[in-house]
mmCIF file of C-alpha atoms in Angstrom:
data_model
loop_
_atom_site.group_PDB
_atom_site.id
_atom_site.type_symbol
_atom_site.label_atom_id
_atom_site.label_comp_id
_atom_site.label_asym_id
_atom_site.label_seq_id
_atom_site.Cartn_x
_atom_site.Cartn_y
_atom_site.Cartn_z
ATOM 1 C CA MET A 1 103.812 108.081 62.799
ATOM 2 C CA THR A 2 105.793 110.150 65.403
ATOM 3 C CA LYS A 3 104.996 109.868 69.008
ATOM 4 C CA LEU A 4 103.882 113.580 69.183
ATOM 5 C CA GLN A 5 101.524 113.112 66.062
ATOM 6 C CA LYS A 6 99.948 110.113 68.127
ATOM 7 C CA ILE A 7 99.400 112.651 70.705
ATOM 8 C CA THR A 8 98.190 115.412 68.070
ATOM 9 C CA ASP A 9 95.568 112.866 66.619
ATOM 10 C CA TYR A 10 94.433 111.792 70.067
ATOM 11 C CA LEU A 11 93.538 115.376 70.797
ATOM 12 C CA ASN A 12 91.638 115.744 67.623
ATOM 13 C CA GLN A 13 89.576 112.702 68.080
ATOM 14 C CA GLN A 14 88.786 113.623 71.858
ATOM 15 C CA GLU A 15 88.176 117.308 70.717
ATOM 16 C CA TRP A 16 90.491 118.556 73.386
ATOM 17 C CA ASP A 17 92.405 122.068 73.142
ATOM 18 C CA MET A 18 95.991 121.071 74.262
ATOM 19 C CA THR A 19 98.089 119.005 76.640
ATOM 20 C CA PHE A 20 100.431 120.181 79.664
ATOM 21 C CA ILE A 21 102.775 117.122 80.156
ATOM 22 C CA THR A 22 104.827 117.623 83.360
ATOM 23 C CA ASN A 23 106.304 114.168 83.995
ATOM 24 C CA PRO A 24 110.010 114.431 82.909
ATOM 25 C CA THR A 25 109.962 110.743 81.765
ATOM 26 C CA THR A 26 107.050 111.185 79.508
ATOM 27 C CA VAL A 27 108.528 114.550 78.030
ATOM 28 C CA ASN A 28 111.863 112.386 77.537
ATOM 29 C CA TYR A 29 109.917 109.716 75.837
ATOM 30 C CA LEU A 30 107.969 111.940 73.587
ATOM 31 C CA THR A 31 110.835 114.412 72.665
ATOM 32 C CA GLY A 32 114.162 112.668 73.514
ATOM 33 C CA PHE A 33 114.690 115.844 75.947
ATOM 34 C CA ALA A 34 115.884 114.637 79.367
ATOM 35 C CA MET A 35 115.805 116.902 82.532
ATOM 36 C CA ASP A 36 114.995 116.934 86.113
ATOM 37 C CA PRO A 37 113.261 120.349 86.808
ATOM 38 C CA HIS A 38 113.412 119.912 90.603
ATOM 39 C CA GLU A 39 110.883 122.518 91.921
ATOM 40 C CA ARG A 40 110.734 124.458 88.513
ATOM 41 C CA ILE A 41 108.039 123.747 85.947
ATOM 42 C CA LEU A 42 108.570 121.787 82.807
ATOM 43 C CA GLY A 43 105.768 121.563 80.410
ATOM 44 C CA LEU A 44 105.123 119.944 77.042
ATOM 45 C CA MET A 45 102.375 121.526 75.255
ATOM 46 C CA VAL A 46 101.045 119.711 72.173
ATOM 47 C CA PHE A 47 97.921 121.012 70.326
ATOM 48 C CA PRO A 48 95.475 119.515 67.734
ATOM 49 C CA ASP A 49 96.016 122.168 65.025
ATOM 50 C CA ARG A 50 99.525 123.879 65.573
ATOM 51 C CA GLU A 51 103.162 122.993 66.519
ATOM 52 C CA PRO A 52 103.848 122.003 69.962
ATOM 53 C CA ILE A 53 105.762 124.353 72.561
ATOM 54 C CA MET A 54 108.043 123.523 75.403
ATOM 55 C CA LEU A 55 108.138 125.301 78.518
ATOM 56 C CA THR A 56 111.419 124.990 80.314
ATOM 57 C CA PRO A 57 113.484 126.875 82.847
ATOM 58 C CA GLU A 58 115.873 129.277 81.196
ATOM 59 C CA LEU A 59 118.944 127.349 81.993
ATOM 60 C CA GLU A 60 117.802 124.417 80.192
ATOM 61 C CA VAL A 61 116.441 125.951 76.954
ATOM 62 C CA GLU A 62 119.686 125.425 74.853
ATOM 63 C CA LYS A 63 119.707 121.778 75.596
ATOM 64 C CA ALA A 64 115.837 121.517 74.810
ATOM 65 C CA LYS A 65 116.557 123.112 71.398
ATOM 66 C CA THR A 66 118.846 120.454 70.468
ATOM 67 C CA HIS A 67 116.230 117.787 70.872
ATOM 68 C CA VAL A 68 113.204 119.607 69.460
ATOM 69 C CA SER A 69 112.370 121.435 66.359
ATOM 70 C CA PHE A 70 109.354 123.416 67.646
ATOM 71 C CA ASP A 71 109.377 126.296 69.825
ATOM 72 C CA VAL A 72 110.903 126.632 73.278
ATOM 73 C CA ILE A 73 109.837 129.199 76.109
ATOM 74 C CA GLY A 74 112.347 129.707 78.834
ATOM 75 C CA TYR A 75 111.736 131.634 82.140
ATOM 76 C CA ALA A 76 114.189 132.844 84.633
ATOM 77 C CA ASP A 77 113.621 132.010 88.305
ATOM 78 C CA SER A 78 112.666 135.651 88.706
ATOM 79 C CA GLU A 79 109.660 135.325 86.099
ATOM 80 C CA ASN A 80 106.327 133.880 86.598
ATOM 81 C CA PRO A 81 105.885 130.986 83.942
ATOM 82 C CA TRP A 82 102.290 131.113 83.912
ATOM 83 C CA GLU A 83 102.391 134.492 82.491
ATOM 84 C CA LYS A 84 104.918 133.489 80.185
ATOM 85 C CA ILE A 85 102.308 130.819 78.933
ATOM 86 C CA ALA A 86 99.350 133.318 78.929
ATOM 87 C CA THR A 87 101.384 135.626 76.778
ATOM 88 C CA LYS A 88 102.206 132.910 74.301
ATOM 89 C CA LEU A 89 98.773 131.889 73.822
ATOM 90 C CA LYS A 90 97.035 134.843 74.081
ATOM 91 C CA GLY A 91 93.938 134.527 71.803
ATOM 92 C CA TYR A 92 94.140 130.798 71.685
ATOM 93 C CA ARG A 93 90.915 129.301 73.063
ATOM 94 C CA VAL A 94 91.557 126.520 75.723
ATOM 95 C CA LYS A 95 88.614 124.899 77.444
ATOM 96 C CA THR A 96 90.023 121.355 77.871
ATOM 97 C CA ILE A 97 93.700 120.328 78.902
ATOM 98 C CA ALA A 98 94.677 116.791 78.889
ATOM 99 C CA VAL A 99 97.208 116.120 81.733
ATOM 100 C CA GLU A 100 98.507 112.959 83.298
ATOM 101 C CA PHE A 101 96.195 112.618 86.465
ATOM 102 C CA ASP A 102 98.824 110.750 88.283
ATOM 103 C CA HIS A 103 101.403 113.500 87.845
ATOM 104 C CA LEU A 104 99.925 116.918 87.881
ATOM 105 C CA ILE A 105 100.111 118.386 91.337
ATOM 106 C CA LEU A 106 97.746 121.016 92.831
ATOM 107 C CA SER A 107 100.075 123.981 92.471
ATOM 108 C CA LYS A 108 100.347 123.352 88.714
ATOM 109 C CA SER A 109 96.651 122.656 88.340
ATOM 110 C CA ASP A 110 95.984 126.019 89.953
ATOM 111 C CA GLY A 111 98.790 127.602 87.684
ATOM 112 C CA LEU A 112 97.135 126.318 84.632
ATOM 113 C CA LYS A 113 93.698 127.880 85.908
ATOM 114 C CA SER A 114 95.012 131.232 86.158
ATOM 115 C CA VAL A 115 95.931 131.169 82.661
ATOM 116 C CA PHE A 116 92.930 129.597 81.279
ATOM 117 C CA ASN A 117 89.545 130.450 82.798
ATOM 118 C CA GLU A 118 86.983 127.650 83.537
ATOM 119 C CA VAL A 119 89.438 125.176 81.964
ATOM 120 C CA THR A 120 88.650 121.347 82.336
ATOM 121 C CA PHE A 121 91.262 118.671 82.792
ATOM 122 C CA LYS A 122 91.033 115.407 80.899
ATOM 123 C CA ASN A 123 93.191 112.314 81.740
ATOM 124 C CA LEU A 124 96.089 111.606 79.339
ATOM 125 C CA THR A 125 97.404 108.919 81.475
ATOM 126 C CA PRO A 126 95.731 106.043 79.532
ATOM 127 C CA LEU A 127 97.048 107.115 76.417
ATOM 128 C CA ILE A 128 100.474 107.513 77.630
ATOM 129 C CA ASN A 129 100.588 104.073 79.310
ATOM 130 C CA GLN A 130 99.206 102.441 76.207
ATOM 131 C CA MET A 131 102.042 104.118 74.153
ATOM 132 C CA ARG A 132 104.808 103.111 76.533
ATOM 133 C CA LEU A 133 103.445 99.552 77.095
ATOM 134 C CA PHE A 134 104.770 98.162 73.966
ATOM 135 C CA LYS A 135 108.631 98.512 73.451
ATOM 136 C CA THR A 136 110.424 98.992 70.156
ATOM 137 C CA ALA A 137 113.342 96.711 69.292
ATOM 138 C CA ASP A 138 115.786 99.750 69.912
ATOM 139 C CA GLU A 139 114.059 100.090 73.532
ATOM 140 C CA ILE A 140 114.362 96.509 74.349
ATOM 141 C CA GLN A 141 118.164 96.394 73.286
ATOM 142 C CA LYS A 142 118.579 99.287 75.861
ATOM 143 C CA MET A 143 116.962 97.165 78.728
ATOM 144 C CA VAL A 144 119.297 94.166 77.617
ATOM 145 C CA VAL A 145 122.076 96.386 78.417
ATOM 146 C CA ALA A 146 120.721 97.430 81.551
ATOM 147 C CA GLY A 147 119.871 93.938 82.342
ATOM 148 C CA ASP A 148 123.513 92.931 81.766
ATOM 149 C CA TYR A 149 124.596 95.635 84.298
ATOM 150 C CA ALA A 150 122.229 94.110 86.852
ATOM 151 C CA ASP A 151 124.082 90.798 86.270
ATOM 152 C CA LYS A 152 127.288 92.388 86.954
ATOM 153 C CA CYS A 153 125.924 93.841 90.112
ATOM 154 C CA PHE A 154 125.022 90.434 91.512
ATOM 155 C CA ASP A 155 128.357 89.176 90.579
ATOM 156 C CA ILE A 156 130.091 91.978 92.516
ATOM 157 C CA GLY A 157 127.695 91.736 95.415
ATOM 158 C CA PHE A 158 127.887 87.984 96.079
ATOM 159 C CA LYS A 159 131.746 87.834 95.915
ATOM 160 C CA PHE A 160 131.908 90.783 98.029
ATOM 161 C CA ALA A 161 129.441 89.845 100.688
ATOM 162 C CA ALA A 162 131.410 86.561 101.190
ATOM 163 C CA SER A 163 134.968 87.956 101.035
ATOM 164 C CA GLU A 164 135.237 88.709 104.681
ATOM 165 C CA LYS A 165 133.341 88.450 107.995
ATOM 166 C CA GLY A 166 131.857 91.476 109.738
ATOM 167 C CA LEU A 167 130.730 93.272 106.413
ATOM 168 C CA THR A 168 127.329 95.057 106.706
ATOM 169 C CA GLU A 169 124.508 95.143 104.488
ATOM 170 C CA MET A 170 125.554 98.910 103.649
ATOM 171 C CA ASP A 171 129.042 97.637 102.975
ATOM 172 C CA VAL A 172 127.866 95.487 100.230
ATOM 173 C CA VAL A 173 125.403 98.184 98.805
ATOM 174 C CA ALA A 174 128.259 100.773 98.680
ATOM 175 C CA LYS A 175 130.401 98.305 96.971
ATOM 176 C CA ILE A 176 127.970 97.577 94.509
ATOM 177 C CA GLU A 177 127.226 101.061 93.550
ATOM 178 C CA PHE A 178 130.777 102.348 93.609
ATOM 179 C CA GLU A 179 131.856 99.778 91.073
ATOM 180 C CA MET A 180 128.845 100.543 89.029
ATOM 181 C CA LYS A 181 130.114 104.384 88.804
ATOM 182 C CA ARG A 182 133.490 102.982 87.964
ATOM 183 C CA GLN A 183 131.853 101.191 84.895
ATOM 184 C CA GLY A 184 130.045 104.509 83.793
ATOM 185 C CA ILE A 185 126.597 103.873 85.408
ATOM 186 C CA SER A 186 125.700 107.122 87.180
ATOM 187 C CA GLU A 187 122.441 106.055 88.684
ATOM 188 C CA MET A 188 120.833 103.036 90.126
ATOM 189 C CA SER A 189 117.014 102.408 89.130
ATOM 190 C CA PHE A 190 116.120 102.506 92.732
ATOM 191 C CA ASP A 191 117.556 102.312 96.139
ATOM 192 C CA THR A 192 119.789 99.113 96.192
ATOM 193 C CA MET A 193 118.743 96.473 98.531
ATOM 194 C CA VAL A 194 120.723 94.053 100.510
ATOM 195 C CA LEU A 195 119.043 92.237 103.585
ATOM 196 C CA THR A 196 120.200 89.619 105.712
ATOM 197 C CA GLY A 197 118.468 86.818 107.551
ATOM 198 C CA ALA A 198 114.975 87.477 108.801
ATOM 199 C CA ARG A 199 115.384 91.199 107.980
ATOM 200 C CA ALA A 200 114.658 90.183 104.255
ATOM 201 C CA ALA A 201 111.013 89.112 105.472
ATOM 202 C CA ASN A 202 110.269 92.941 104.780
ATOM 203 C CA PRO A 203 109.733 92.974 100.906
ATOM 204 C CA HIS A 204 110.606 96.742 101.102
ATOM 205 C CA GLY A 205 113.269 96.562 103.874
ATOM 206 C CA VAL A 206 115.985 99.222 104.036
ATOM 207 C CA PRO A 207 119.642 98.068 104.334
ATOM 208 C CA GLU A 208 121.379 99.318 107.490
ATOM 209 C CA ALA A 209 124.949 99.180 109.165
ATOM 210 C CA VAL A 210 123.670 95.421 110.154
ATOM 211 C CA ALA A 211 126.446 92.849 109.766
ATOM 212 C CA ILE A 212 125.670 90.171 107.250
ATOM 213 C CA GLN A 213 124.667 86.941 109.114
ATOM 214 C CA GLU A 214 126.589 83.489 108.793
ATOM 215 C CA ASN A 215 124.343 80.461 107.732
ATOM 216 C CA LYS A 216 121.638 82.661 106.658
ATOM 217 C CA LEU A 217 120.085 83.837 103.288
ATOM 218 C CA LEU A 218 120.963 87.109 101.840
ATOM 219 C CA LEU A 219 118.531 89.109 99.615
ATOM 220 C CA PHE A 220 119.483 91.391 96.845
ATOM 221 C CA ASP A 221 117.198 93.519 94.804
ATOM 222 C CA LEU A 222 118.708 95.893 92.330
ATOM 223 C CA GLY A 223 118.848 97.589 89.036
ATOM 224 C CA VAL A 224 120.510 100.397 86.808
ATOM 225 C CA MET A 225 119.590 103.179 84.729
ATOM 226 C CA SER A 226 121.328 102.830 81.256
ATOM 227 C CA ASN A 227 120.906 105.064 78.244
ATOM 228 C CA GLY A 228 117.396 105.998 79.829
ATOM 229 C CA TYR A 229 116.164 102.695 80.673
ATOM 230 C CA ALA A 230 115.968 100.685 83.815
ATOM 231 C CA SER A 231 116.573 97.105 85.063
ATOM 232 C CA ASP A 232 115.260 95.566 88.053
ATOM 233 C CA ALA A 233 116.170 92.145 89.623
ATOM 234 C CA SER A 234 116.163 90.075 92.731
ATOM 235 C CA ARG A 235 118.443 87.093 93.662
ATOM 236 C CA THR A 236 118.441 85.396 97.451
ATOM 237 C CA ILE A 237 121.876 83.605 98.162
ATOM 238 C CA ALA A 238 123.244 81.870 101.214
ATOM 239 C CA ILE A 239 126.197 83.069 103.140
ATOM 240 C CA GLY A 240 127.385 79.699 104.852
ATOM 241 C CA GLN A 241 124.904 76.666 105.094
ATOM 242 C CA PRO A 242 121.454 77.699 105.495
ATOM 243 C CA THR A 243 118.709 75.569 107.394
ATOM 244 C CA ASP A 244 116.798 72.998 105.754
ATOM 245 C CA PHE A 245 113.776 75.154 106.246
ATOM 246 C CA ASP A 246 115.394 78.267 104.389
ATOM 247 C CA ARG A 247 116.364 75.752 101.788
ATOM 248 C CA LYS A 248 112.771 74.942 101.366
ATOM 249 C CA ILE A 249 111.285 78.161 101.088
ATOM 250 C CA TYR A 250 113.913 79.230 98.488
ATOM 251 C CA GLU A 251 113.061 76.141 96.457
ATOM 252 C CA ILE A 252 109.325 76.892 96.533
ATOM 253 C CA THR A 253 109.775 80.581 95.420
ATOM 254 C CA ARG A 254 112.158 79.413 92.740
ATOM 255 C CA GLN A 255 109.472 76.802 91.332
ATOM 256 C CA ALA A 256 106.909 79.488 91.420
ATOM 257 C CA GLN A 257 108.918 82.206 89.676
ATOM 258 C CA GLN A 258 110.121 79.717 86.908
ATOM 259 C CA ALA A 259 106.648 78.402 86.338
ATOM 260 C CA ALA A 260 105.298 81.966 85.950
ATOM 261 C CA LEU A 261 108.317 82.871 83.431
ATOM 262 C CA ASP A 262 107.447 79.793 81.370
ATOM 263 C CA PHE A 263 103.921 80.525 81.228
ATOM 264 C CA VAL A 264 104.183 84.049 79.795
ATOM 265 C CA LYS A 265 103.424 84.236 76.012
ATOM 266 C CA PRO A 266 100.938 86.311 74.111
ATOM 267 C CA GLY A 267 97.412 85.738 74.937
ATOM 268 C CA VAL A 268 97.400 85.013 78.526
ATOM 269 C CA THR A 269 96.625 87.564 81.055
ATOM 270 C CA ALA A 270 98.508 89.437 83.784
ATOM 271 C CA PHE A 271 95.888 87.776 86.381
ATOM 272 C CA GLU A 272 96.865 84.113 84.958
ATOM 273 C CA VAL A 273 100.614 84.912 85.250
ATOM 274 C CA ASP A 274 100.160 85.822 88.808
ATOM 275 C CA LYS A 275 98.007 82.944 89.720
ATOM 276 C CA VAL A 276 100.570 80.572 88.221
ATOM 277 C CA ALA A 277 102.948 81.535 90.773
ATOM 278 C CA ARG A 278 100.707 82.348 93.521
ATOM 279 C CA ASP A 279 98.917 78.775 93.224
ATOM 280 C CA ILE A 280 102.380 77.125 93.706
ATOM 281 C CA ILE A 281 103.345 79.318 96.987
ATOM 282 C CA THR A 282 99.714 78.601 98.366
ATOM 283 C CA LYS A 283 99.639 74.859 97.594
ATOM 284 C CA ALA A 284 102.743 74.690 99.568
ATOM 285 C CA GLY A 285 101.290 76.192 102.510
ATOM 286 C CA TYR A 286 102.643 79.651 102.354
ATOM 287 C CA GLY A 287 100.342 81.659 100.439
ATOM 288 C CA ASP A 288 99.496 84.161 103.272
ATOM 289 C CA TYR A 289 103.178 85.064 103.192
ATOM 290 C CA PHE A 290 103.020 86.163 99.351
ATOM 291 C CA THR A 291 101.968 89.777 100.137
ATOM 292 C CA HIS A 292 102.560 91.743 96.605
ATOM 293 C CA ARG A 293 101.437 91.162 93.009
ATOM 294 C CA THR A 294 103.691 89.025 90.935
ATOM 295 C CA GLY A 295 105.119 91.892 88.946
ATOM 296 C CA HIS A 296 105.084 95.450 87.188
ATOM 297 C CA GLY A 297 105.956 96.862 83.882
ATOM 298 C CA ILE A 298 109.360 98.352 83.586
ATOM 299 C CA GLY A 299 110.810 100.771 80.849
ATOM 300 C CA MET A 300 111.964 104.295 81.153
ATOM 301 C CA ASP A 301 110.480 103.876 84.863
ATOM 302 C CA VAL A 302 111.604 101.134 86.975
ATOM 303 C CA HIS A 303 107.710 100.735 87.623
ATOM 304 C CA GLU A 304 105.346 101.146 84.699
ATOM 305 C CA TYR A 305 102.002 99.930 83.579
ATOM 306 C CA PRO A 306 101.025 97.110 83.577
ATOM 307 C CA SER A 307 100.303 95.592 86.838
ATOM 308 C CA ILE A 308 100.870 91.714 86.691
ATOM 309 C CA GLY A 309 98.188 90.589 89.347
ATOM 310 C CA GLY A 310 97.388 93.966 90.783
ATOM 311 C CA SER A 311 93.905 95.664 90.598
ATOM 312 C CA GLU A 312 93.323 95.618 86.760
ATOM 313 C CA ASP A 313 93.806 92.674 84.102
ATOM 314 C CA ILE A 314 95.389 93.065 80.809
ATOM 315 C CA THR A 315 96.085 90.511 77.934
ATOM 316 C CA ILE A 316 99.781 89.763 77.455
ATOM 317 C CA GLU A 317 101.183 90.973 74.128
ATOM 318 C CA THR A 318 104.319 91.052 72.279
ATOM 319 C CA GLY A 319 106.516 93.784 73.073
ATOM 320 C CA MET A 320 105.356 94.190 76.641
ATOM 321 C CA CYS A 321 108.022 94.360 79.362
ATOM 322 C CA PHE A 322 107.525 93.396 82.938
ATOM 323 C CA SER A 323 108.745 91.538 86.165
ATOM 324 C CA VAL A 324 108.026 88.188 87.308
ATOM 325 C CA GLU A 325 109.017 88.483 91.161
ATOM 326 C CA PRO A 326 107.280 86.024 93.553
ATOM 327 C CA GLY A 327 108.383 85.951 97.265
ATOM 328 C CA ILE A 328 107.852 84.492 100.570
ATOM 329 C CA TYR A 329 108.331 86.472 103.541
ATOM 330 C CA ILE A 330 107.779 85.006 107.068
ATOM 331 C CA PRO A 331 108.200 87.409 109.833
ATOM 332 C CA ASN A 332 111.092 86.983 112.260
ATOM 333 C CA GLN A 333 112.377 84.076 110.118
ATOM 334 C CA VAL A 334 113.206 84.156 106.349
ATOM 335 C CA GLY A 335 112.545 86.167 103.431
ATOM 336 C CA VAL A 336 113.111 85.026 99.866
ATOM 337 C CA ARG A 337 112.345 87.108 96.444
ATOM 338 C CA ILE A 338 113.404 85.797 93.160
ATOM 339 C CA GLU A 339 112.881 88.577 90.230
ATOM 340 C CA ASP A 340 113.723 88.732 86.351
ATOM 341 C CA CYS A 341 112.163 91.295 84.105
ATOM 342 C CA LEU A 342 111.376 89.836 80.695
ATOM 343 C CA TYR A 343 110.154 90.907 77.151
ATOM 344 C CA VAL A 344 107.353 89.131 75.514
ATOM 345 C CA THR A 345 108.106 87.557 72.105
ATOM 346 C CA ALA A 346 105.819 86.067 69.659
ATOM 347 C CA THR A 347 106.182 82.830 71.111
ATOM 348 C CA GLY A 348 106.981 83.320 74.937
ATOM 349 C CA ALA A 349 109.308 85.440 76.847
ATOM 350 C CA GLU A 350 113.105 86.343 77.230
ATOM 351 C CA SER A 351 114.699 87.217 80.604
ATOM 352 C CA LEU A 352 116.530 90.415 80.649
ATOM 353 C CA THR A 353 118.822 89.134 83.391
ATOM 354 C CA HIS A 354 120.499 85.656 83.408
ATOM 355 C CA THR A 355 122.328 85.272 87.140
ATOM 356 C CA SER A 356 121.880 81.554 88.168
ATOM 357 C CA LYS A 357 118.693 80.901 90.248
ATOM 358 C CA ASP A 358 120.105 77.578 91.953
ATOM 359 C CA LEU A 359 120.634 78.487 95.462
ATOM 360 C CA LEU A 360 124.138 79.739 95.500
ATOM 361 C CA VAL A 361 126.058 79.022 98.671
ATOM 362 C CA PHE A 362 129.010 81.143 99.666
#
């Protein structure tokens, strides 16, 4: 069964009239057509009883037609896309539209209401999440490649950061991203993070033109987009000899991360994975400094369903892909995070990144 057929069947089961899917990643996942509409409107309309229709900006129509066999409606910047939809679907009864609640913005919902009177929106996000949750062998292979590039990023960044004194966090970020472009990677999966010393105590810190400190830890968090799939990994190294305290915090984090990785297998829950890592850090006396969930799903987006230790629990099954990334962040002192993304096998899990997790000292 194709992905679009699953959507069609779901609409029939729910007795909903159509979808209007606006998330470019979801459209790509369902059709293979990738584009960034920017401020324009992209909409994939799937129906229970007729062929799908794609709405794209006029400049993307020919590209879309190479990926889909059904009708593609284009609209020029001077045209009203909602009028195009109204004309195309004239006489088609629509009372319920399935949309991704976490993506449809108010202007688009108002646009749909201008076409269809008294329409009710239904949430398609749970179905899309469930479909994207389980990766095929082909998807996993693409993620393996993306993970290999993340390992290359670490190698480049570690060596460059230690190559001369006076380099800044931004110097190292620039080197990593420049070398990735030379290797054919046009896009990182998120803003590359390189944070020195106590600056790494902010889990979402932003690199700046700050010199890398000697005898301190240096945190890297990075990933690439490769063939439409993301990688995401974190390592913390030392530039010069770190203090005994920094080494202690590093080792606690490393043990927590490895224990959680070893625990993952089909049948355990996301909360249990989180608890394994969190208990080690808490027992060591630093539970208050582990301030985020243990992980998140990954695939075509760097952050996907499910949440590992977040607000909802889920049973781990074969084919799921997610991160395991405990951290300890002590303000004004030190920050350590170690992260790998993995895919779940029938008996355990395999990491998508393989850079050493021994404390590397440069």
